[in-house]
Amino acid sequence: MKKNRILFYMVAGVLSVLGTTSCNDDESYDFPGDSMNRVYIKPYTGNDFLIVHTPVMSTSSFDLKIPAYVTRGHSEVIKATLAIDNSLIDAYNIANGTNYEALPEQALVIENQTVTIPAGSYYSADSLHLAINEEVVSQLRSETGYLIPVKLVSAEGGNTAVSTNMGNSYLVAGVEVKTGMIDDSASDQNTQGALVSERTGWTAYVEESDGVTVNGEISSLFDGNSSSEWSASSSQPFHIVFDMQKTQNVTAVTAWYSYYGWYDYCSFSQGTKMEYSQNGTDWEELGTVPSVNGKNVVLYAPVPMRYIRAEIPVISNWYGEEASITIGEFNVYVK
């Protein structure tokens, strides 16, 4: 599947001067040879939209308001009507070598299809509002993504007409399916639950018996003192297993070390693969650690587990290419 992204493409032949039309009501654009006041829509330039499916929920960032604009000053109220025209999808796919699908009719919430441009204004006072229906977002799983063609259908009032080259615009909605439970968009502030206060008996060990250099005492991971560090390194990836002695409903895994007392860093580097288990033998995927700005690896929802296994990857650092980890404290948030 191609990289998910949202682009608001303009139809061929866009006049560059229209793309930079100001919202200043004092400006006007009188084009020789065109006596009509053209109604048009601008390209979308905001953040990307994405439909995301996780093991516990489905969400979408698709929520967009689209106003209408005119090219000339006017003294009358103008009404412009916009709509979704899925008949444009086939031609778009052929022209662009894509294979986008149409959103099911019930998947798109459409509000305020007719907008009003007040007398003397160059843009509408209200906007077409598009959003994904939360009740059906879990069903939207196209492998190629969705195309939403927005069409300016009509314009009324004054000497107006729909623009001949800025009347259609296209939105692309990508789909991403996540298999793990790690929320790669969360930060420490999104952590739910509370830290476990009683860690008596907790332990950890490196699975590989050869090729891993270990420094420090494993008990220092659970002594409440982040300055008493434990570390391990190897030229190859290796695994650490943490045993919490009983099942916990974990909402986040936290492991950190202090950099000379100035700042606390997450011990798990980006790309660390994490698994969980109830018995230490049968493992299930928890997910892959993203780039963490903080100390916590946050989960989408509480997951019951006793054991956590982390595969420490080989990465580039000051010492070259190696797999390494330093931990001052290890704990979990529970709920």
Coordinates of C-alpha atoms in Angstrom, one line a residue:
M1 CA 0.0 0.0 0.0
K2 CA 1.3 3.4 -0.9
K3 CA 2.3 5.8 1.9
N4 CA -0.8 7.2 3.5
R5 CA -1.2 10.9 3.0
I6 CA -3.9 13.5 2.2
L7 CA -3.5 15.8 -0.7
F8 CA -6.1 18.3 -1.9
Y9 CA -5.4 18.3 -5.6
M10 CA -6.6 21.0 -8.0
V11 CA -8.0 20.2 -11.4
A12 CA -5.7 20.9 -14.3
G13 CA -5.4 24.4 -15.5
V14 CA -5.7 26.2 -12.2
L15 CA -5.1 29.9 -12.5
S16 CA -2.2 30.7 -10.1
V17 CA -3.6 34.1 -9.2
L18 CA -6.8 32.5 -7.8
G19 CA -4.7 30.2 -5.6
T20 CA -3.4 33.2 -3.8
T21 CA -6.7 35.2 -3.5
S22 CA -6.7 37.2 -0.3
C23 CA -9.6 37.3 2.1
N24 CA -9.4 41.1 2.1
D25 CA -12.8 42.4 1.1
D26 CA -11.1 45.4 -0.5
E27 CA -9.4 43.4 -3.3
S28 CA -11.0 42.5 -6.6
Y29 CA -10.1 40.4 -9.6
D30 CA -11.5 41.5 -12.9
F31 CA -10.3 39.2 -15.7
P32 CA -10.5 40.6 -19.3
G33 CA -12.8 38.5 -21.4
D34 CA -14.8 37.1 -18.5
S35 CA -17.8 39.1 -17.4
M36 CA -18.9 36.5 -14.8
N37 CA -18.1 36.6 -11.1
R38 CA -16.6 33.1 -10.7
V39 CA -17.3 31.0 -7.6
Y40 CA -14.4 28.6 -6.6
I41 CA -12.9 26.6 -3.8
K42 CA -9.3 26.6 -2.6
P43 CA -6.9 23.7 -2.1
Y44 CA -6.6 22.1 1.3
T45 CA -3.2 22.8 2.9
G46 CA -3.6 21.5 6.5
N47 CA -2.4 18.4 8.2
D48 CA -2.9 15.0 6.7
F49 CA -6.0 12.9 7.4
L50 CA -5.9 9.2 8.3
I51 CA -8.2 6.4 9.3
V52 CA -6.5 4.3 11.9
H53 CA -7.5 0.9 13.2
T54 CA -6.0 -0.5 16.4
P55 CA -6.9 -3.7 18.2
V56 CA -9.2 -1.8 20.5
M57 CA -10.6 1.1 18.6
S58 CA -10.9 2.8 15.2
T59 CA -10.4 6.6 14.7
S60 CA -10.2 9.1 12.0
S61 CA -8.7 12.6 11.8
F62 CA -10.9 13.4 8.8
D63 CA -12.8 16.6 9.7
L64 CA -12.8 19.4 7.2
K65 CA -14.6 22.7 6.5
I66 CA -14.6 24.0 3.0
P67 CA -15.7 27.6 2.2
A68 CA -16.4 29.1 -1.2
Y69 CA -14.8 32.2 -2.8
V70 CA -15.6 34.6 -5.5
T71 CA -13.3 36.5 -7.9
R72 CA -15.1 39.9 -8.0
G73 CA -16.7 42.4 -5.7
H74 CA -20.5 42.2 -5.6
S75 CA -23.4 43.9 -4.0
E76 CA -25.8 40.9 -3.7
V77 CA -25.8 37.8 -1.5
I78 CA -24.4 34.7 -3.3
K79 CA -25.4 31.1 -2.6
A80 CA -23.0 28.3 -3.6
T81 CA -23.8 24.6 -3.3
L82 CA -21.2 21.9 -2.9
A83 CA -21.5 18.1 -3.1
I84 CA -19.6 14.8 -3.2
D85 CA -19.5 13.5 -6.7
N86 CA -18.2 9.9 -6.8
S87 CA -18.7 9.7 -10.5
L88 CA -15.4 11.5 -10.8
I89 CA -13.4 8.8 -9.1
D90 CA -12.8 6.5 -12.1
A91 CA -11.5 9.3 -14.3
Y92 CA -9.2 10.4 -11.5
N93 CA -7.8 7.0 -11.0
I94 CA -7.1 6.5 -14.7
A95 CA -5.5 10.0 -15.0
N96 CA -3.3 9.4 -11.9
G97 CA -2.6 5.7 -11.9
T98 CA -4.3 5.2 -8.6
N99 CA -7.0 2.8 -7.4
Y100 CA -8.8 4.7 -4.8
E101 CA -12.3 3.6 -3.7
A102 CA -15.4 5.7 -2.9
L103 CA -16.4 6.0 0.7
P104 CA -19.7 4.2 1.5
E105 CA -22.5 6.6 1.5
Q106 CA -23.2 6.2 5.2
A107 CA -19.5 6.7 6.1
L108 CA -19.4 10.5 5.4
V109 CA -21.2 13.1 7.5
I110 CA -22.0 16.1 5.2
E111 CA -23.3 19.3 6.7
N112 CA -24.1 22.7 5.3
Q113 CA -23.9 21.9 1.6
T114 CA -25.1 25.4 0.6
V115 CA -23.0 28.2 1.8
T116 CA -23.6 32.0 1.8
I117 CA -21.2 34.7 0.5
P118 CA -22.5 38.0 2.0
A119 CA -22.7 41.1 -0.2
G120 CA -19.3 42.7 -0.5
S121 CA -17.4 39.6 0.7
Y122 CA -15.0 37.5 -1.2
Y123 CA -15.6 34.3 0.8
S124 CA -18.5 32.5 2.4
A125 CA -19.6 33.2 6.0
D126 CA -20.1 29.5 6.5
S127 CA -18.5 26.3 5.1
L128 CA -19.3 22.8 3.9
H129 CA -18.4 20.5 6.8
L130 CA -17.2 16.9 6.1
A131 CA -16.4 14.3 8.7
I132 CA -16.2 10.5 9.0
N133 CA -19.2 8.9 10.7
E134 CA -17.8 7.5 13.9
E135 CA -20.4 4.7 13.9
V136 CA -19.0 3.1 10.8
V137 CA -15.3 4.1 10.9
S138 CA -14.3 0.6 12.0
Q139 CA -15.6 -0.7 8.7
L140 CA -13.4 1.5 6.5
R141 CA -10.5 -0.7 5.7
S142 CA -9.6 -0.1 2.0
E143 CA -6.1 -1.2 1.2
T144 CA -5.8 1.5 -1.4
G145 CA -7.4 4.4 0.4
Y146 CA -10.5 6.5 -0.3
L147 CA -11.1 9.4 -2.7
I148 CA -13.6 12.1 -1.8
P149 CA -14.3 14.3 -4.8
V150 CA -15.7 17.7 -3.7
K151 CA -17.7 19.4 -6.5
L152 CA -19.0 23.0 -6.7
V153 CA -22.4 22.2 -8.1
S154 CA -24.1 25.6 -8.5
A155 CA -23.9 29.4 -7.7
E156 CA -26.8 31.8 -7.4
G157 CA -27.1 35.5 -6.9
G158 CA -25.4 38.4 -8.7
N159 CA -23.6 37.8 -12.0
T160 CA -22.1 34.5 -10.8
A161 CA -21.1 31.2 -12.3
V162 CA -19.1 28.2 -11.1
S163 CA -15.4 28.4 -12.0
T164 CA -14.5 26.3 -15.0
N165 CA -11.2 25.2 -13.6
M166 CA -11.6 25.4 -9.8
G167 CA -14.9 23.8 -9.3
N168 CA -13.6 20.3 -8.4
S169 CA -11.2 19.3 -5.7
Y170 CA -10.1 15.9 -4.5
L171 CA -9.4 14.5 -1.0
V172 CA -7.5 11.3 -0.4
A173 CA -8.1 9.4 2.9
G174 CA -5.5 6.8 3.7
V175 CA -6.1 3.7 6.0
E176 CA -3.6 2.4 8.5
V177 CA -4.1 -0.9 10.5
K178 CA -2.0 -1.3 13.7
T179 CA -1.5 -4.8 15.0
G180 CA 0.1 -3.9 18.3
M181 CA -1.2 -2.2 21.5
I182 CA 1.5 0.5 21.7
D183 CA 0.1 4.0 21.0
D184 CA 2.8 5.6 18.9
S185 CA 1.2 9.0 19.0
A186 CA 0.8 9.2 22.8
S187 CA 3.1 11.1 25.2
D188 CA 3.6 10.8 29.0
Q189 CA 0.6 13.2 29.4
N190 CA -1.7 10.6 27.8
T191 CA -0.8 7.9 30.4
Q192 CA -3.7 6.5 32.4
G193 CA -3.7 4.8 35.7
A194 CA -1.2 4.9 38.5
L195 CA 2.3 3.5 39.0
V196 CA 2.6 0.2 40.9
S197 CA 3.8 1.1 44.4
E198 CA 4.6 -2.4 45.6
R199 CA 7.3 -4.2 43.5
T200 CA 8.5 -6.7 46.0
G201 CA 9.8 -9.8 44.2
W202 CA 9.9 -8.2 40.8
T203 CA 12.9 -9.3 38.8
A204 CA 14.3 -9.4 35.2
Y205 CA 16.8 -11.4 33.2
V206 CA 18.5 -11.5 29.9
E207 CA 17.4 -14.5 27.9
E208 CA 20.7 -14.9 25.9
S209 CA 23.5 -16.5 27.9
D210 CA 26.3 -15.5 25.6
G211 CA 27.5 -12.4 23.9
V212 CA 25.7 -9.9 26.3
T213 CA 27.7 -7.7 28.6
V214 CA 25.8 -6.8 31.8
N215 CA 26.7 -4.1 34.4
G216 CA 25.0 -3.5 37.7
E217 CA 22.5 -5.4 39.8
I218 CA 19.1 -6.3 38.4
S219 CA 17.5 -5.4 41.7
S220 CA 18.4 -1.7 41.1
L221 CA 15.6 -1.6 38.5
F222 CA 13.1 -1.8 41.3
D223 CA 14.7 0.0 44.3
G224 CA 13.1 3.5 43.8
N225 CA 16.5 5.1 43.0
S226 CA 16.9 6.0 39.3
S227 CA 20.6 6.8 39.8
S228 CA 21.4 3.1 40.6
E229 CA 21.6 1.9 37.0
W230 CA 21.6 -1.5 35.3
S231 CA 22.8 -1.8 31.7
A232 CA 23.4 -4.5 29.0
S233 CA 24.9 -4.4 25.6
S234 CA 25.7 -6.7 22.7
S235 CA 26.7 -6.7 19.1
Q236 CA 23.5 -8.5 18.3
P237 CA 19.8 -8.0 19.4
F238 CA 19.0 -9.6 22.7
H239 CA 16.0 -10.0 25.0
I240 CA 15.1 -8.9 28.5
V241 CA 12.2 -10.4 30.4
F242 CA 10.6 -8.6 33.2
D243 CA 8.6 -10.6 35.8
M244 CA 6.0 -8.7 37.9
Q245 CA 5.2 -11.8 39.9
K246 CA 1.4 -11.4 39.3
T247 CA -0.9 -10.3 36.6
Q248 CA -1.3 -6.5 36.2
N249 CA -3.7 -4.5 34.0
V250 CA -1.0 -2.5 32.4
T251 CA -1.8 0.9 30.7
A252 CA 1.9 1.9 30.2
V253 CA 5.4 0.6 30.6
T254 CA 7.9 3.0 32.0
A255 CA 11.7 2.4 32.1
W256 CA 14.1 5.4 32.4
Y257 CA 17.5 6.6 33.4
S258 CA 18.7 10.0 34.4
Y259 CA 21.3 11.9 32.4
Y260 CA 23.6 13.3 35.0
G261 CA 20.5 14.3 37.0
W262 CA 19.5 16.8 34.3
Y263 CA 16.9 14.9 32.3
D264 CA 15.1 11.5 32.4
Y265 CA 15.2 9.4 29.2
C266 CA 13.2 6.4 28.2
S267 CA 15.4 3.3 28.3
F268 CA 13.7 1.6 25.4
S269 CA 15.1 2.9 22.1
Q270 CA 13.0 3.4 19.0
G271 CA 12.4 0.0 17.3
T272 CA 12.3 -2.1 20.5
K273 CA 9.8 -4.9 20.0
M274 CA 7.7 -5.7 23.1
E275 CA 5.7 -8.8 23.9
Y276 CA 3.6 -9.9 27.0
S277 CA 2.7 -13.2 28.6
Q278 CA 0.8 -14.6 31.5
N279 CA 3.1 -17.7 32.0
G280 CA 6.4 -16.6 30.5
T281 CA 6.2 -19.2 27.7
D282 CA 3.3 -18.1 25.4
W283 CA 3.9 -14.6 24.1
E284 CA 1.7 -12.1 22.4
E285 CA 2.7 -9.0 20.5
L286 CA 2.5 -5.7 22.4
G287 CA 4.0 -3.6 19.7
T288 CA 7.1 -1.7 18.6
V289 CA 8.3 1.3 20.6
P290 CA 8.2 4.6 18.7
S291 CA 10.4 7.6 19.3
V292 CA 9.5 8.4 22.9
N293 CA 9.6 11.9 24.1
G294 CA 9.4 11.2 27.8
K295 CA 9.6 8.0 29.9
N296 CA 6.5 6.0 29.1
V297 CA 5.5 3.5 26.4
V298 CA 1.8 4.1 26.4
L299 CA -0.8 1.5 25.5
Y300 CA -4.2 2.1 23.8
A301 CA -6.0 0.3 26.6
P302 CA -5.2 -1.8 29.7
V303 CA -3.7 -5.2 28.9
P304 CA -3.5 -8.0 31.5
M305 CA 0.0 -9.3 31.8
R306 CA 2.6 -10.7 34.2
Y307 CA 5.7 -10.9 32.0
I308 CA 7.0 -8.3 29.5
R309 CA 9.7 -9.2 27.0
A310 CA 11.7 -6.5 25.2
E311 CA 13.9 -7.2 22.1
I312 CA 16.7 -4.6 22.2
P313 CA 17.6 -3.7 18.6
V314 CA 21.0 -2.8 17.2
I315 CA 21.2 0.9 16.6
S316 CA 23.9 3.5 15.9
N317 CA 25.3 5.4 18.9
W318 CA 28.5 7.0 20.1
Y319 CA 30.2 3.6 20.3
G320 CA 29.2 2.4 16.8
E321 CA 26.6 -0.2 16.0
E322 CA 25.3 -2.1 19.0
A323 CA 22.3 -3.2 20.9
S324 CA 22.3 -1.6 24.4
I325 CA 20.0 -0.5 27.1
T326 CA 20.4 1.4 30.4
I327 CA 17.7 1.3 33.1
G328 CA 17.6 3.3 36.3
E329 CA 14.0 2.3 37.2
F330 CA 11.4 -0.1 35.7
N331 CA 7.7 0.1 36.5
V332 CA 4.2 -0.1 35.0
Y333 CA 1.1 2.0 35.2
V334 CA -2.1 0.0 36.0
K335 CA -5.8 0.7 35.9

